[in-house]
JSON list of C-alpha atoms in Angstrom, two decimals:
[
{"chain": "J", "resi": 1, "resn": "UNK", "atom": "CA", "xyz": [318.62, 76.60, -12.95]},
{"chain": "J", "resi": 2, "resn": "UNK", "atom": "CA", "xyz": [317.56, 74.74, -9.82]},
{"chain": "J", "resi": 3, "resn": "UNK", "atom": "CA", "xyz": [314.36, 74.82, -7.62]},
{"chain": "J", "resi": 4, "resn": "UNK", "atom": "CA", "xyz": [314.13, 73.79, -4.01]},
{"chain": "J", "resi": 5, "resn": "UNK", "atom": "CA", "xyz": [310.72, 72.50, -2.80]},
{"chain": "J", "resi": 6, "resn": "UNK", "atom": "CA", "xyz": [309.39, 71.91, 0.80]},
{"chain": "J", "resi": 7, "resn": "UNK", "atom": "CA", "xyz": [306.64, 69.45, 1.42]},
{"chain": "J", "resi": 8, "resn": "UNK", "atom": "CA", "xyz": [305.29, 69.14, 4.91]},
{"chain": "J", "resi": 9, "resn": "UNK", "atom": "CA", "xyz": [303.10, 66.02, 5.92]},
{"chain": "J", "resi": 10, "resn": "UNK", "atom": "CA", "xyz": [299.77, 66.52, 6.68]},
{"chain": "J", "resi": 11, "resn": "UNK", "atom": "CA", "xyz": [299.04, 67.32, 9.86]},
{"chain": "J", "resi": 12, "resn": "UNK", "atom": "CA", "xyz": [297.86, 63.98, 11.56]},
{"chain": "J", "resi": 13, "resn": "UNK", "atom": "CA", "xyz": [297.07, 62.89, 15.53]},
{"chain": "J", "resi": 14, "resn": "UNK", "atom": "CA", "xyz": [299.38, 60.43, 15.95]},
{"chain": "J", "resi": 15, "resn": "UNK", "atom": "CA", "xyz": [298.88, 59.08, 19.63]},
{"chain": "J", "resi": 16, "resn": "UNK", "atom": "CA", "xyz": [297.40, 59.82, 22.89]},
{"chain": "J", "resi": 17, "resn": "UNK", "atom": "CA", "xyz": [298.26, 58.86, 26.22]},
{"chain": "J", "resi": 18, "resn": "UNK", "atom": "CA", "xyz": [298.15, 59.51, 30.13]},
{"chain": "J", "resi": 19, "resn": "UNK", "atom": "CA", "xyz": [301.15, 60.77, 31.99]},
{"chain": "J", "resi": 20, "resn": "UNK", "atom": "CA", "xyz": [304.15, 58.91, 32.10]},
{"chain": "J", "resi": 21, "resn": "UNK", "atom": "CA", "xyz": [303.15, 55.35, 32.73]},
{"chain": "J", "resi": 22, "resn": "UNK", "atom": "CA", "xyz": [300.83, 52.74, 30.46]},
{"chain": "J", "resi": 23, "resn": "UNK", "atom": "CA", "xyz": [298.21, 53.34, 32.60]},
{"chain": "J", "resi": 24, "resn": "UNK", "atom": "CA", "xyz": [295.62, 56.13, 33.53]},
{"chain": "J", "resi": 25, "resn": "UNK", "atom": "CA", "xyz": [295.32, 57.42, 36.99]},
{"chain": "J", "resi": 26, "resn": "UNK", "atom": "CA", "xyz": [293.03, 60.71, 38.33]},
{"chain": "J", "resi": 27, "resn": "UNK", "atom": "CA", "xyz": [295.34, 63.72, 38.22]},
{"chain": "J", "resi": 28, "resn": "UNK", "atom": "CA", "xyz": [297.62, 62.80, 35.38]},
{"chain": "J", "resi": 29, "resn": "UNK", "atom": "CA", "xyz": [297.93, 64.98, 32.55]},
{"chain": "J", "resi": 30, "resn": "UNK", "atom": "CA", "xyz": [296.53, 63.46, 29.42]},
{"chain": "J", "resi": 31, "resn": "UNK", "atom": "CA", "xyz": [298.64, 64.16, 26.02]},
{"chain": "J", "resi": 32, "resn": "UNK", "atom": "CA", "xyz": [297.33, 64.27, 22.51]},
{"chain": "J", "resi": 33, "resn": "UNK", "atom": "CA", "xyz": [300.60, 63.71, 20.04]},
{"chain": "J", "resi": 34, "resn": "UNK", "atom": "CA", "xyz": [300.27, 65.00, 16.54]},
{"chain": "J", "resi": 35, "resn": "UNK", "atom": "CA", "xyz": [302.97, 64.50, 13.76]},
{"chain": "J", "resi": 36, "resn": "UNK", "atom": "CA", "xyz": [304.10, 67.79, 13.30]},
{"chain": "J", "resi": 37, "resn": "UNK", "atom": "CA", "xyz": [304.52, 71.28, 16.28]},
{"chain": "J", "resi": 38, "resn": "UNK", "atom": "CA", "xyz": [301.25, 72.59, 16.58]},
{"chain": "J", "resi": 39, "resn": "UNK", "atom": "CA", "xyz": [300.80, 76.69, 15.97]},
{"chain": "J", "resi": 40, "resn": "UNK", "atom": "CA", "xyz": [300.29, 77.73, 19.46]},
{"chain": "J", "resi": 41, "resn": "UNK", "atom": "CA", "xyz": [299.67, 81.30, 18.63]},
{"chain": "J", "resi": 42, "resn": "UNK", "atom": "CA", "xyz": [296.48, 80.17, 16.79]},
{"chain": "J", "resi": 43, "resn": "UNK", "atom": "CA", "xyz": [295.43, 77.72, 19.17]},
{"chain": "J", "resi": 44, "resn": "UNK", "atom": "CA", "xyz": [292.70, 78.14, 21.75]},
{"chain": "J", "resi": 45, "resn": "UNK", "atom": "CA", "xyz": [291.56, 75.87, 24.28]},
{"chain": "J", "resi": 46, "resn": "UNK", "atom": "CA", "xyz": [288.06, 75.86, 22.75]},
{"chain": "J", "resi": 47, "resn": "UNK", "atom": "CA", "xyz": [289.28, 73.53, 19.68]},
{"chain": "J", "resi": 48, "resn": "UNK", "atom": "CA", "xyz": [289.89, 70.65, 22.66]},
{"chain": "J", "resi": 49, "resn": "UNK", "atom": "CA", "xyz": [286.22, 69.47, 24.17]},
{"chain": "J", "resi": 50, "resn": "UNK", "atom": "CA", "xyz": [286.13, 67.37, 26.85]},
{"chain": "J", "resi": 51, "resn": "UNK", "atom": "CA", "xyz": [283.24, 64.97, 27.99]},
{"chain": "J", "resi": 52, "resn": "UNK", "atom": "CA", "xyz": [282.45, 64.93, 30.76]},
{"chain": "J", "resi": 53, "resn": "UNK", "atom": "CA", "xyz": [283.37, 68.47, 31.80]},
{"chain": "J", "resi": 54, "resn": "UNK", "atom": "CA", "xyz": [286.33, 68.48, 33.23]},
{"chain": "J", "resi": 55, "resn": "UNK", "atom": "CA", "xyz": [286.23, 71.69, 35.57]},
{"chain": "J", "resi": 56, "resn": "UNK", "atom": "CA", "xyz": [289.30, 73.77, 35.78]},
{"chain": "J", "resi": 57, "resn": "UNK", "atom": "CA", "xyz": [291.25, 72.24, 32.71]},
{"chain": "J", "resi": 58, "resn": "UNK", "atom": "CA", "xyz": [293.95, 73.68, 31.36]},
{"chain": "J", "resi": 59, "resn": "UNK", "atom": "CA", "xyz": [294.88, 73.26, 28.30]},
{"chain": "J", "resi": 60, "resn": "UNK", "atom": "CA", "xyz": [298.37, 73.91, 26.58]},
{"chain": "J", "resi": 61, "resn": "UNK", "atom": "CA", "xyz": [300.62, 73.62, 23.72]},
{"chain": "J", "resi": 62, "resn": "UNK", "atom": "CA", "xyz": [303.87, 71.82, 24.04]},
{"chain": "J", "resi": 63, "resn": "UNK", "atom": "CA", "xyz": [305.50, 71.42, 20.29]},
{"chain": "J", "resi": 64, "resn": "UNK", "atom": "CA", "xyz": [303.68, 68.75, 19.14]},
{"chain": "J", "resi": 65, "resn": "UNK", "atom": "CA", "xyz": [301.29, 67.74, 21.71]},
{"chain": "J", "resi": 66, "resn": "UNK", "atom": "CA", "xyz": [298.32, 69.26, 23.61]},
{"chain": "J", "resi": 67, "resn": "UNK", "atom": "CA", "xyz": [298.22, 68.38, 26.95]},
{"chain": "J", "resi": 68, "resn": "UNK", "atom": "CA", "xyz": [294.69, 68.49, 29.78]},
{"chain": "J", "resi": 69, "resn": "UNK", "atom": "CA", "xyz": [295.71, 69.60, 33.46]},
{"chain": "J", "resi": 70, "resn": "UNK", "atom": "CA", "xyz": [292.68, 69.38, 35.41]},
{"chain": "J", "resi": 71, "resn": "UNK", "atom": "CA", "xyz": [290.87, 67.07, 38.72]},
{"chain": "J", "resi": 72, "resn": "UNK", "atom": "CA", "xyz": [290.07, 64.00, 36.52]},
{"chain": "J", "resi": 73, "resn": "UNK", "atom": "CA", "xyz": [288.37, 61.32, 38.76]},
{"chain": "J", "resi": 74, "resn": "UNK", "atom": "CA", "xyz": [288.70, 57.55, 38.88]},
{"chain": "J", "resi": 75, "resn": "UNK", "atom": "CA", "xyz": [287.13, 54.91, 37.12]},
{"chain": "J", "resi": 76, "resn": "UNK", "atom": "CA", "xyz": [286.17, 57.78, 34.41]},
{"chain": "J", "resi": 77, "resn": "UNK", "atom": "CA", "xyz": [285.98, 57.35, 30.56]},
{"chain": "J", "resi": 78, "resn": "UNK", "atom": "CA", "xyz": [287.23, 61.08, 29.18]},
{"chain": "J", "resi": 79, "resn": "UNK", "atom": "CA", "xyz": [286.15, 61.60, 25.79]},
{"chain": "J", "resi": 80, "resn": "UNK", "atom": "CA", "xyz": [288.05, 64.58, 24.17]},
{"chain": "J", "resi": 81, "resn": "UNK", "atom": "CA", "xyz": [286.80, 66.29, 20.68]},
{"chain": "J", "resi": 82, "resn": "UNK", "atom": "CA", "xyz": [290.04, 67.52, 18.47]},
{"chain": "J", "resi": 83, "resn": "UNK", "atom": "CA", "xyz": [288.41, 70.51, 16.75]},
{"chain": "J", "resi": 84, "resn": "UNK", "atom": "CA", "xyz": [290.01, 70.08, 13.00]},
{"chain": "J", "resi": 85, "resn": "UNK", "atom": "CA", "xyz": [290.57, 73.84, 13.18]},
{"chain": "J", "resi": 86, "resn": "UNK", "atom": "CA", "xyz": [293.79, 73.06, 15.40]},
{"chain": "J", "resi": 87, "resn": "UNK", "atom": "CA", "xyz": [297.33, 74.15, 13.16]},
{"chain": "J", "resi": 88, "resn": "UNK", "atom": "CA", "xyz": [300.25, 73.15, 12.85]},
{"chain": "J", "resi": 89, "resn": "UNK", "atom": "CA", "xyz": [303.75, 75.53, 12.08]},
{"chain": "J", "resi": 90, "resn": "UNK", "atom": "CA", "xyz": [303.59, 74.89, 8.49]},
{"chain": "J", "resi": 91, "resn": "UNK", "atom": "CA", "xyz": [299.70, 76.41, 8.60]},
{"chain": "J", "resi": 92, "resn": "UNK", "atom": "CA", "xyz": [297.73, 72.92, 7.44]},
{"chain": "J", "resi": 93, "resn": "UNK", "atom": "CA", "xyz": [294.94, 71.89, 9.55]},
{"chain": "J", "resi": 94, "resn": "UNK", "atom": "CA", "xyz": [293.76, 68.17, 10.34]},
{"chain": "J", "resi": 95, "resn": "UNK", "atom": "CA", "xyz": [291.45, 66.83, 7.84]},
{"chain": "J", "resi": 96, "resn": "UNK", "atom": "CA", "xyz": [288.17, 66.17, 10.59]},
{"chain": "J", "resi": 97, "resn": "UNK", "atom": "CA", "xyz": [287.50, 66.54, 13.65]},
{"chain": "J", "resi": 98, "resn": "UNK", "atom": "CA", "xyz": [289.28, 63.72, 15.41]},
{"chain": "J", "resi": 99, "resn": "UNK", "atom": "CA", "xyz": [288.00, 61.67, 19.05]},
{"chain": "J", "resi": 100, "resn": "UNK", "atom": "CA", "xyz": [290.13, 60.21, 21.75]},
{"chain": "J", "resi": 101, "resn": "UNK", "atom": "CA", "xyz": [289.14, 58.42, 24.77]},
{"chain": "J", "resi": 102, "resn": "UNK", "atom": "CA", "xyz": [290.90, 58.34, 28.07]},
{"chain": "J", "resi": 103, "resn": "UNK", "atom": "CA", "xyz": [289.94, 55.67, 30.51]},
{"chain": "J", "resi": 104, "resn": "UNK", "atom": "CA", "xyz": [290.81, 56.80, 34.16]},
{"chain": "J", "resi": 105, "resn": "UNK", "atom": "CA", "xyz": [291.44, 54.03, 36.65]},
{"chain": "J", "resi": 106, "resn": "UNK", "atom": "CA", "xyz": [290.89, 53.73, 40.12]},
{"chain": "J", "resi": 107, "resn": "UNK", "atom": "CA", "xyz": [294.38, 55.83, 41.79]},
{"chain": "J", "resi": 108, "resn": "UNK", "atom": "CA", "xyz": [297.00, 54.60, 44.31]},
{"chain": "J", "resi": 109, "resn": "UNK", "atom": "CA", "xyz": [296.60, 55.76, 47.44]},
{"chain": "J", "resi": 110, "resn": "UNK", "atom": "CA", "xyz": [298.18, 58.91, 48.73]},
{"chain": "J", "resi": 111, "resn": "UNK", "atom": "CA", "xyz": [298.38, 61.49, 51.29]},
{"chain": "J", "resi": 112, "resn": "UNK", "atom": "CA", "xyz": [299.51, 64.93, 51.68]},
{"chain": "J", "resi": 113, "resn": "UNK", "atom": "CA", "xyz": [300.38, 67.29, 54.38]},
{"chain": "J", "resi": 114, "resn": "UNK", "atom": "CA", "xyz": [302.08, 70.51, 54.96]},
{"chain": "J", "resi": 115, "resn": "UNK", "atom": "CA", "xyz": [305.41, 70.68, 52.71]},
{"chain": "J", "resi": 116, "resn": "UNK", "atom": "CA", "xyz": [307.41, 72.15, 55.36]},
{"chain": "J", "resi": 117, "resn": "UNK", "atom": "CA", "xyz": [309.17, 70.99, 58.21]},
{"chain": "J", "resi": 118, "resn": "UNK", "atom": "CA", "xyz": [307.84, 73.40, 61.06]},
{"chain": "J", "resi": 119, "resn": "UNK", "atom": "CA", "xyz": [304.38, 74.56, 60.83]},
{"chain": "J", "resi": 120, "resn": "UNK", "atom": "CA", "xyz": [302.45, 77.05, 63.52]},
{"chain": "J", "resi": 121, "resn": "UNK", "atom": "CA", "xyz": [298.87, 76.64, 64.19]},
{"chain": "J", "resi": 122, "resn": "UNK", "atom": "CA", "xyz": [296.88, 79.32, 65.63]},
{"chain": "J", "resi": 123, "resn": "UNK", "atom": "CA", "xyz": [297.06, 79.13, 69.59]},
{"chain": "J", "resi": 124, "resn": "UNK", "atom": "CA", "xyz": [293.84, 81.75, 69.65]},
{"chain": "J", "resi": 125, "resn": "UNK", "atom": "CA", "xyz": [291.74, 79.22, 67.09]},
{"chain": "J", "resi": 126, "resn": "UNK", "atom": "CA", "xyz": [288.68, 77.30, 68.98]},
{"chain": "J", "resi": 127, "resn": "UNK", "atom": "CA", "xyz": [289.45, 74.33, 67.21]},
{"chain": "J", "resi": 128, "resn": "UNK", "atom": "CA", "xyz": [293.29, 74.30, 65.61]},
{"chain": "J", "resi": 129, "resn": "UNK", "atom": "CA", "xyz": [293.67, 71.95, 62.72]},
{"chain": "J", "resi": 130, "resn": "UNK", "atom": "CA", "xyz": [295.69, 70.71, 60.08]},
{"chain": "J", "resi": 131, "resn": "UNK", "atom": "CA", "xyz": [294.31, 70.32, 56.35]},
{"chain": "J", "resi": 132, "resn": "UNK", "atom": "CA", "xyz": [295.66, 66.80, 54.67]},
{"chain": "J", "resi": 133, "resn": "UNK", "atom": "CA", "xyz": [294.68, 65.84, 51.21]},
{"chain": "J", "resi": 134, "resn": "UNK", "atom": "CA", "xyz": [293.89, 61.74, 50.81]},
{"chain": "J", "resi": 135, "resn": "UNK", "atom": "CA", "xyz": [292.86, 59.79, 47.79]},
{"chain": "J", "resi": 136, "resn": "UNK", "atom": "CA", "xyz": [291.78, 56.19, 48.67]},
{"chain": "J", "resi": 137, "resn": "UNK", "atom": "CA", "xyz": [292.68, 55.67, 52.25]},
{"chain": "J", "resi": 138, "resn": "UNK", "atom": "CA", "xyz": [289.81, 54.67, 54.79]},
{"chain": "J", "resi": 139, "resn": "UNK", "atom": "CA", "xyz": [291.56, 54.96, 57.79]},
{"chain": "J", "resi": 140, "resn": "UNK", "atom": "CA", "xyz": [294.72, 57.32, 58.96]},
{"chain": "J", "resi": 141, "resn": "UNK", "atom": "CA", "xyz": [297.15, 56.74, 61.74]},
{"chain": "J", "resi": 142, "resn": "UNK", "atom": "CA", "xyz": [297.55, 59.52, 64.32]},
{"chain": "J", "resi": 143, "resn": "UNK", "atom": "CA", "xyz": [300.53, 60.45, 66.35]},
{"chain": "J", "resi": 144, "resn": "UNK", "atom": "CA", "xyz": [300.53, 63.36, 68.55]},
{"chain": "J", "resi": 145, "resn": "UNK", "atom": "CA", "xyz": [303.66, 64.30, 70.73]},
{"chain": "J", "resi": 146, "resn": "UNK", "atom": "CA", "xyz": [304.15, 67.16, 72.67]},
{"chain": "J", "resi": 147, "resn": "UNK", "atom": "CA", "xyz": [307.50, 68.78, 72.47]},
{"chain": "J", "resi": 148, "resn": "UNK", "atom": "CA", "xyz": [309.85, 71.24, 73.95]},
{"chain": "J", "resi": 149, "resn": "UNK", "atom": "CA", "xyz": [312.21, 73.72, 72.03]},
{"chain": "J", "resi": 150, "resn": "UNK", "atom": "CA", "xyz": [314.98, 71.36, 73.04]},
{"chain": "J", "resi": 151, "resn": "UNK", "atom": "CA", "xyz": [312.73, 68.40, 70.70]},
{"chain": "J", "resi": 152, "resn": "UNK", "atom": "CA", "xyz": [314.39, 70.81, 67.59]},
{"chain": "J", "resi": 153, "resn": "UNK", "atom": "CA", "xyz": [317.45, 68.78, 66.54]},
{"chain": "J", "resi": 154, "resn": "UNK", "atom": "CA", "xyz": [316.49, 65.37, 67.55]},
{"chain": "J", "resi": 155, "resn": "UNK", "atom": "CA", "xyz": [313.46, 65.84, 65.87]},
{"chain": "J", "resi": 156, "resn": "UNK", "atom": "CA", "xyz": [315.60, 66.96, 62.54]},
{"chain": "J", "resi": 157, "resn": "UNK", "atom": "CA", "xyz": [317.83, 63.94, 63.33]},
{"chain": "J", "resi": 158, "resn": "UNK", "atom": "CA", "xyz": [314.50, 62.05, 63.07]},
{"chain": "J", "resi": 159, "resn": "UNK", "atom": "CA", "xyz": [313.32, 62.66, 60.20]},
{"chain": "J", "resi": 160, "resn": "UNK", "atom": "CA", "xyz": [316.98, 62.18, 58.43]},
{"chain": "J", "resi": 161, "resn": "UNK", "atom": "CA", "xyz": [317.42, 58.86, 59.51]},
{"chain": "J", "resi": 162, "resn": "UNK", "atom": "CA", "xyz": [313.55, 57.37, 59.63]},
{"chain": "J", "resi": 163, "resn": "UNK", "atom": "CA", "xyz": [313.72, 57.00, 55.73]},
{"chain": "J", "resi": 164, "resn": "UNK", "atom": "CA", "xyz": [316.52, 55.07, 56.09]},
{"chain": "J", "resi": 165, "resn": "UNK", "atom": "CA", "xyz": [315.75, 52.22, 58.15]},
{"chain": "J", "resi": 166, "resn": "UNK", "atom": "CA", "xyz": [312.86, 49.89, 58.29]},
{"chain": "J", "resi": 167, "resn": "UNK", "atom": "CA", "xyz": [312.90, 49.83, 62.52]},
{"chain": "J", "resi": 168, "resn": "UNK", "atom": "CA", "xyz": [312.27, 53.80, 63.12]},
{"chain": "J", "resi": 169, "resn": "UNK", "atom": "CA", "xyz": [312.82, 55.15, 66.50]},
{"chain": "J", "resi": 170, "resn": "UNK", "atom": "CA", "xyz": [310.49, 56.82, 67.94]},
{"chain": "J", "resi": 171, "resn": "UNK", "atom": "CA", "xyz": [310.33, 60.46, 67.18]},
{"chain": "J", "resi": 172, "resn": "UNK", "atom": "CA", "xyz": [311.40, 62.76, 70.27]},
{"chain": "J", "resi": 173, "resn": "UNK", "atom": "CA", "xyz": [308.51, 64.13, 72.96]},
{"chain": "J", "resi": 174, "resn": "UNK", "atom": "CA", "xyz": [306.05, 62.65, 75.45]},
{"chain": "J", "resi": 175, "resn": "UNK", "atom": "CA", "xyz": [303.40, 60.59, 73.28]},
{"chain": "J", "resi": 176, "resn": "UNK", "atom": "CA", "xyz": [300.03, 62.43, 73.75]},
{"chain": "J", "resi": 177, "resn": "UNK", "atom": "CA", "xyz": [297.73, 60.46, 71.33]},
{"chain": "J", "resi": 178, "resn": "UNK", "atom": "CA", "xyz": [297.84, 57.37, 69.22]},
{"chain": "J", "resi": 179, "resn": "UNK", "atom": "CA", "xyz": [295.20, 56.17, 67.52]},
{"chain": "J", "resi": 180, "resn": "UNK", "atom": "CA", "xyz": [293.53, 55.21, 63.95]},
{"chain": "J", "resi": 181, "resn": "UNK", "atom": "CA", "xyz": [291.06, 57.57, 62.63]},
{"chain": "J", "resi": 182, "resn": "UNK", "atom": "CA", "xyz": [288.19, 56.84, 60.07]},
{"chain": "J", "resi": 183, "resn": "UNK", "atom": "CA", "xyz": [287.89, 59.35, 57.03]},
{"chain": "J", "resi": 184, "resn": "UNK", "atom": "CA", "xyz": [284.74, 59.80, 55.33]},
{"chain": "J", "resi": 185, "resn": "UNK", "atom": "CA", "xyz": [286.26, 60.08, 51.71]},
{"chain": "J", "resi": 186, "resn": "UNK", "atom": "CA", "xyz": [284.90, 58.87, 48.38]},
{"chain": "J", "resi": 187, "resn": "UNK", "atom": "CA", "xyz": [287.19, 56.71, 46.39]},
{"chain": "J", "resi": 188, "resn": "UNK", "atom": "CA", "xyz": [289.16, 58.13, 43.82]},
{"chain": "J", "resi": 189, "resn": "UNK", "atom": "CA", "xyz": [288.22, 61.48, 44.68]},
{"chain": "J", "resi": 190, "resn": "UNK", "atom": "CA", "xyz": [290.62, 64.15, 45.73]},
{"chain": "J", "resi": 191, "resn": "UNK", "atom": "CA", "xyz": [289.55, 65.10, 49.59]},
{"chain": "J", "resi": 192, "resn": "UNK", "atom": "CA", "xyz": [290.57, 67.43, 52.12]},
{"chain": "J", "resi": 193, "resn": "UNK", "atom": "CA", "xyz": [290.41, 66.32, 55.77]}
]
């Protein structure tokens, strides 16, 4: 007669990381690894702690990692409690409570704006505006051009061919305003202006 035996290793964290670089920037997700596919039926996201508090984190199950959505700021150490309650497929649980640290540096600079191409602000609105999100810029350069319906496909043309070249042309319509604006934003720090 014959006898077939499974042995599983013991569940272990492995590694922990930010992203998808080396290094750790505000807003990327941070990944704990473990050896072997954690139970994600039994886990909740009180077994993860995070210090500071890290408000609105999410906190999922991907196979064999755990991985921390949430508005982490610059030039922040993150110190995250593994609960040793967390379990993996086979049902074995890590031996302790383990601690990992990530350290947040400062973030490149960004900005955001409206993701489409055509956007309509209220003509009835005392004061009409447009809500970009910065990280780390001081200072923002403003173009304003008024445009007729006409503007349409030269303006599509535009914005095809700008990305292309390092001499833009100008973008169609009569140039109303042009000039650099000051933000009052604190560094690494999300901000809406």
């Amino acid at each position: 007669q014959s006898y077939s035996f499974y042995t599983y290793a013991p569940l272990k964290l492995i590694d922990h990381r930010c992203g998808w670089s080396d290094r750790c920037r505000p807003l990327m997700p941070l990944t704990i690894e473990f050896n072997n596919p954690i139970d994600a039926e039994s886990f909740s996201e009180g077994m993860i702690e995070i210090s500071p508090e890290l408000p609105g984190a999410s906190v999922d199950v991907y196979g064999n990692t755990v991985q921390i959505m949430g508005m982490t700021e610059g030039r922040t150490t993150y110190k995250v409690k593994v609960s040793r309650e967390i379990t993996d497929k086979f049902g074995q649980t890590l031996m302790r409570d383990e601690n990992v640290r990530f350290e947040i540096g400062s973030a490149d600079p960004f900005l955001v704006g409206p993701d489409k191409r055509f956007i309509t602000l209220d003509p009835a609105a005392s004061d009409p505006s447009i809500s970009l999100y910065v990280m780390n810029y001081k200072k923002l350069d403003v173009q304003i051009y008024a445009v007729q319906p006409s503007d349409w496909q030269p303006f599509l043309t535009y914005l095809d061919e700008y990305r292309w070249t390092d001499r833009p042309q100008n973008p169609p319509g009569k140039l109303l305003l042009d000039e650099t604006r000051s933000v009052d934003t604190t560094t690494d720090t999300l901000s809406e202006v």
